[in-house]
């Protein structure tokens, strides 16, 4: 359930869970290992095993019992000082949260032999046996330093004796940090906008003898706070399943350690969540499968089974889509293109049933060319869309005739070039460049063209594509003088629909049903048939 | 009913007079087509590239169509806008391309153009930043006559698109 993605002894560690965070449980064990009577230093003095064992035993006797608690996510445990404070809360005053806590604490006190009732009876937090408590999101606890390095300073890592010996000065410095940091504010603190994450803190109320200036800082606020409040662990759970625990869960034997003066505490954090069971895994998977199944069925309900019906047998329907992209290298810079699709009606049809009113002839806009990398290019982006039907296997193909014209400043139109291409037979995407030419008239005609306008044009466009259009045996354009002109860029997508292309869905039931059933007889029969075929083939080859 | 997945990227634009551009795109399909998943329209960010030769958008396109016909094959229509120094968006180009019908990855270049007006209108539009736009942008992709419209050639919009088809072979369609 929990997976550490990053391991570190004292910094924030990130875990990832796919379970809900409500199922998260953490075990915390807090143990005092040294105070003024039992200094920490003697831990390292005895070097032989017997002495260490003796020191450990003495330590166990002198120091209070270790405390272990299992805390589940969002659980609120009150500290001794909080119990006193909430017990003395006057109803009708303060926030609704305070009233709620008051009710909760009263409930706990009502239980005989509870820790709470003992504290109330004592009337003081001194000598309270329970030290660990929690703060949840609802509490206005702002551990601003939770993300900063000071958290790390509170936690004294257990290091080798040599460096520990050199650290009294450091420890003194840290004491100050502890005293200043952990103050539970009763006034609302401006909290950071929490969106998509929740937080809880595992705290310890440590009832230790205080010395020096730090006491004034802490107990100024309330006489209930006789000891220290220390944040042992902060847990942030994000909606994404990320759980950040500061400091991380203990993996090895090294516990986390905190020091207040000569009082040193050790604590370990362990994941106590129930491991995911087989049934849980199965039920989660079944939920996912159900989701995908329902999505699929919803999609199938939307999708109807109808489709454009197939053309009659041996007919092929051509869906042609594309565009005239641009024209370049023409002598004029203001161009337009007229195109005309000529369909040989002996063997082709314009499919008016599926798409009525198809434009067989159209004119593009007048496009002004632009210099693009040294070439004058006029863009058109003019769509071409046809649906045609081929009735038989003739080689004749529809041809698109393109006439490029120009307009000048005086609104004179002039022919710039002729071009054509045959609609490709192959399905797929075709990009082509069509080079054009224009008829060159006599000298007189050219002079007239220059001054007055007008140009030499073909009478019949089909002459461009004469070999196809006229069915002559020899294609001859002898006698026609032309001048080559610019080029046109075209893109076409061809999609064909015919019975021949239909792939009948091969259902496994028909062909391999006996394999699925495990019908031995059918399988052996099939094997015998295959063997017989192989033999026949071999015999045939030998005969050859 | 056959299905078409269109997954791709609106990569960017090149060859425009200015490179501070954004793009408004939409995918237009015929009547027999039904959008099952994904957004069929979008607007890219305004990119002001360091290298003015290529404006980068890297805008994702991910659409799932169900269709009853091959006719009305989806088309990608783009409108390029230029952001001027006052923060105004001015139309810089219209363009379209048919989504390729062949399955696989395709790199497409969409040529663009913008409408032009008379000389005086052009002058005022350059001063006030009010470029002429089409009243009905269907003209961009509809196969209809466009005479009386004068346009100016603009740059190229680059698109990379992957096409995944399903069930077409059952209806005898060869792509």
Tab-separated table of C-alpha atoms in Angstrom, chain A residues 296-493:
chain	number	residue	atom	x	y	z
A	296	UNK	CA	-17.393	0.712	-24.220
A	297	UNK	CA	-21.081	-0.187	-24.207
A	298	UNK	CA	-22.059	3.490	-23.999
A	299	UNK	CA	-19.879	4.128	-27.035
A	300	UNK	CA	-21.445	1.224	-28.902
A	301	UNK	CA	-24.899	2.572	-28.164
A	302	UNK	CA	-23.939	5.876	-29.733
A	303	UNK	CA	-22.392	4.230	-32.754
A	304	UNK	CA	-25.076	2.961	-35.061
A	305	UNK	CA	-24.293	0.185	-37.463
A	306	UNK	CA	-25.288	2.053	-40.604
A	307	UNK	CA	-22.807	3.248	-43.174
A	308	UNK	CA	-22.942	4.532	-46.708
A	309	UNK	CA	-24.082	1.481	-48.662
A	310	UNK	CA	-21.627	-0.172	-50.998
A	311	UNK	CA	-21.839	0.721	-54.651
A	312	UNK	CA	-23.258	-1.878	-57.010
A	313	UNK	CA	-20.999	-4.870	-57.608
A	314	UNK	CA	-17.865	-4.107	-59.665
A	315	UNK	CA	-18.450	-0.387	-59.221
A	316	UNK	CA	-15.941	1.624	-57.257
A	317	UNK	CA	-16.818	4.780	-55.434
A	318	UNK	CA	-14.036	7.358	-55.317
A	319	UNK	CA	-14.012	9.906	-52.547
A	320	UNK	CA	-11.594	12.611	-53.556
A	321	UNK	CA	-10.722	15.389	-51.174
A	322	UNK	CA	-7.893	17.824	-51.367
A	323	UNK	CA	-6.885	21.351	-51.959
A	324	UNK	CA	-5.063	23.666	-54.292
A	325	UNK	CA	-2.359	24.814	-51.937
A	326	UNK	CA	-0.415	27.414	-53.840
A	327	UNK	CA	0.900	28.599	-57.167
A	328	UNK	CA	4.420	29.896	-57.621
A	329	UNK	CA	6.857	31.298	-60.179
A	330	UNK	CA	4.210	32.959	-62.312
A	331	UNK	CA	5.142	36.219	-63.962
A	332	UNK	CA	2.187	38.015	-62.440
A	333	UNK	CA	1.717	38.451	-58.706
A	334	UNK	CA	-2.061	38.530	-58.560
A	335	UNK	CA	-3.422	35.173	-59.560
A	336	UNK	CA	-6.525	33.095	-59.564
A	337	UNK	CA	-7.169	29.558	-60.772
A	338	UNK	CA	-10.178	28.139	-62.567
A	339	UNK	CA	-10.499	24.429	-62.338
A	340	UNK	CA	-12.736	22.074	-64.152
A	341	UNK	CA	-13.088	18.362	-63.528
A	342	UNK	CA	-13.890	16.476	-66.680
A	343	UNK	CA	-15.410	13.089	-66.052
A	344	UNK	CA	-15.529	10.580	-68.933
A	345	UNK	CA	-19.189	9.756	-68.650
A	346	UNK	CA	-18.883	6.553	-70.697
A	347	UNK	CA	-17.365	4.761	-67.766
A	348	UNK	CA	-17.706	7.162	-64.831
A	349	UNK	CA	-20.564	8.751	-62.942
A	350	UNK	CA	-20.767	11.705	-60.665
A	351	UNK	CA	-22.220	10.186	-57.521
A	352	UNK	CA	-25.108	12.548	-56.882
A	353	UNK	CA	-26.851	10.118	-54.518
A	354	UNK	CA	-24.395	10.434	-51.698
A	355	UNK	CA	-23.365	14.043	-52.306
A	356	UNK	CA	-25.686	16.179	-54.371
A	357	UNK	CA	-24.681	19.419	-56.047
A	358	UNK	CA	-21.000	18.793	-56.535
A	359	UNK	CA	-19.020	21.615	-58.024
A	360	UNK	CA	-17.321	20.344	-61.153
A	361	UNK	CA	-16.122	23.781	-62.064
A	362	UNK	CA	-15.059	26.490	-59.683
A	363	UNK	CA	-12.870	29.530	-59.318
A	364	UNK	CA	-10.541	30.362	-56.508
A	365	UNK	CA	-10.134	33.737	-54.931
A	366	UNK	CA	-7.724	36.302	-56.339
A	367	UNK	CA	-4.574	35.798	-54.384
A	368	UNK	CA	-1.697	38.230	-54.129
A	369	UNK	CA	1.654	36.507	-54.091
A	370	UNK	CA	4.291	36.986	-51.456
A	371	UNK	CA	8.011	36.572	-51.659
A	372	UNK	CA	8.833	33.439	-49.747
A	373	UNK	CA	12.517	32.514	-49.817
A	374	UNK	CA	13.072	34.125	-53.178
A	375	UNK	CA	10.018	32.640	-54.878
A	376	UNK	CA	6.794	34.539	-55.445
A	377	UNK	CA	4.085	32.310	-54.103
A	378	UNK	CA	0.337	32.853	-54.083
A	379	UNK	CA	-1.534	30.715	-51.577
A	380	UNK	CA	-5.063	29.551	-52.250
A	381	UNK	CA	-6.040	26.855	-49.762
A	382	UNK	CA	-8.925	26.051	-52.044
A	383	UNK	CA	-10.830	22.861	-51.214
A	384	UNK	CA	-11.567	20.195	-53.802
A	385	UNK	CA	-14.163	17.551	-52.973
A	386	UNK	CA	-15.776	15.060	-55.272
A	387	UNK	CA	-17.499	11.718	-55.033
A	388	UNK	CA	-17.291	9.783	-58.270
A	389	UNK	CA	-18.411	6.328	-59.293
A	390	UNK	CA	-16.436	4.147	-61.662
A	391	UNK	CA	-18.664	1.735	-63.497
A	392	UNK	CA	-16.189	-0.509	-65.301
A	393	UNK	CA	-12.517	-1.208	-65.640
A	394	UNK	CA	-11.734	1.364	-68.289
A	395	UNK	CA	-8.357	3.029	-68.189
A	396	UNK	CA	-9.862	6.416	-68.721
A	397	UNK	CA	-9.668	8.617	-65.702
A	398	UNK	CA	-11.258	11.920	-64.811
A	399	UNK	CA	-8.923	14.829	-65.398
A	400	UNK	CA	-8.748	18.125	-63.609
A	401	UNK	CA	-7.985	21.024	-65.908
A	402	UNK	CA	-6.433	24.041	-64.312
A	403	UNK	CA	-6.320	27.482	-65.841
A	404	UNK	CA	-4.241	30.067	-64.050
A	405	UNK	CA	-5.157	33.681	-64.763
A	406	UNK	CA	-3.952	36.988	-63.464
A	407	UNK	CA	-5.631	40.314	-62.797
A	408	UNK	CA	-3.704	43.527	-63.082
A	409	UNK	CA	-4.202	46.947	-61.582
A	410	UNK	CA	-6.609	47.943	-64.381
A	411	UNK	CA	-8.693	44.850	-63.751
A	412	UNK	CA	-7.462	43.221	-66.961
A	413	UNK	CA	-7.500	39.444	-66.857
A	414	UNK	CA	-4.771	37.544	-68.612
A	415	UNK	CA	-4.033	33.866	-69.065
A	416	UNK	CA	-0.977	32.680	-67.181
A	417	UNK	CA	-0.912	28.932	-67.634
A	418	UNK	CA	-2.639	25.693	-68.376
A	419	UNK	CA	-2.166	22.476	-66.491
A	420	UNK	CA	-3.955	19.208	-65.936
A	421	UNK	CA	-3.659	15.994	-64.031
A	422	UNK	CA	-5.495	12.705	-63.940
A	423	UNK	CA	-7.189	11.695	-60.731
A	424	UNK	CA	-4.941	9.034	-59.203
A	425	UNK	CA	-6.181	5.468	-59.054
A	426	UNK	CA	-4.390	4.520	-55.876
A	427	UNK	CA	-5.958	5.275	-52.580
A	428	UNK	CA	-3.962	7.399	-50.177
A	429	UNK	CA	-2.519	10.849	-49.987
A	430	UNK	CA	-1.035	12.392	-53.104
A	431	UNK	CA	0.892	15.622	-53.215
A	432	UNK	CA	1.836	16.841	-56.636
A	433	UNK	CA	3.293	19.824	-58.375
A	434	UNK	CA	1.800	20.614	-61.752
A	435	UNK	CA	3.925	22.608	-64.138
A	436	UNK	CA	1.978	24.789	-66.493
A	437	UNK	CA	2.477	26.363	-69.872
A	438	UNK	CA	0.691	29.014	-71.871
A	439	UNK	CA	0.329	29.391	-75.644
A	440	UNK	CA	2.633	31.872	-77.224
A	441	UNK	CA	0.832	33.920	-79.803
A	442	UNK	CA	2.337	35.707	-82.744
A	443	UNK	CA	4.524	38.761	-82.224
A	444	UNK	CA	1.597	41.051	-83.048
A	445	UNK	CA	-0.603	39.294	-80.516
A	446	UNK	CA	2.054	39.693	-77.847
A	447	UNK	CA	2.410	43.416	-78.497
A	448	UNK	CA	-1.359	43.779	-78.355
A	449	UNK	CA	-1.418	41.791	-75.119
A	450	UNK	CA	1.149	44.088	-73.574
A	451	UNK	CA	-0.678	47.327	-74.312
A	452	UNK	CA	-4.349	46.467	-74.445
A	453	UNK	CA	-4.584	43.255	-72.512
A	454	UNK	CA	-6.167	39.979	-73.419
A	455	UNK	CA	-4.201	36.908	-74.234
A	456	UNK	CA	-3.972	33.976	-76.550
A	457	UNK	CA	-6.113	31.176	-75.196
A	458	UNK	CA	-7.069	27.683	-76.194
A	459	UNK	CA	-10.507	27.215	-77.630
A	460	UNK	CA	-10.960	23.801	-76.106
A	461	UNK	CA	-9.404	23.019	-72.760
A	462	UNK	CA	-9.240	19.337	-73.566
A	463	UNK	CA	-6.501	20.070	-76.020
A	464	UNK	CA	-4.127	20.223	-73.039
A	465	UNK	CA	-4.760	16.563	-72.435
A	466	UNK	CA	-5.264	15.648	-76.034
A	467	UNK	CA	-3.980	12.107	-75.985
A	468	UNK	CA	-6.678	11.122	-73.554
A	469	UNK	CA	-9.439	13.432	-74.547
A	470	UNK	CA	-9.533	12.777	-78.271
A	471	UNK	CA	-8.708	9.113	-78.426
A	472	UNK	CA	-6.190	9.647	-81.191
A	473	UNK	CA	-3.542	7.088	-81.860
A	474	UNK	CA	-0.678	9.519	-81.965
A	475	UNK	CA	-0.520	12.379	-79.581
A	476	UNK	CA	0.755	15.366	-81.438
A	477	UNK	CA	0.929	18.971	-80.392
A	478	UNK	CA	3.113	19.952	-83.281
A	479	UNK	CA	2.572	23.493	-84.354
A	480	UNK	CA	1.634	24.815	-80.953
A	481	UNK	CA	4.285	27.090	-79.564
A	482	UNK	CA	4.076	27.512	-75.829
A	483	UNK	CA	5.970	29.205	-73.081
A	484	UNK	CA	6.490	27.419	-69.791
A	485	UNK	CA	4.992	29.113	-66.833
A	486	UNK	CA	4.764	28.589	-63.071
A	487	UNK	CA	3.776	25.588	-61.009
A	488	UNK	CA	0.711	24.681	-58.977
A	489	UNK	CA	0.837	22.636	-55.803
A	490	UNK	CA	-2.011	20.226	-55.129
A	491	UNK	CA	-2.807	17.740	-52.410
A	492	UNK	CA	-5.355	14.979	-52.871
A	493	UNK	CA	-6.649	12.220	-50.643
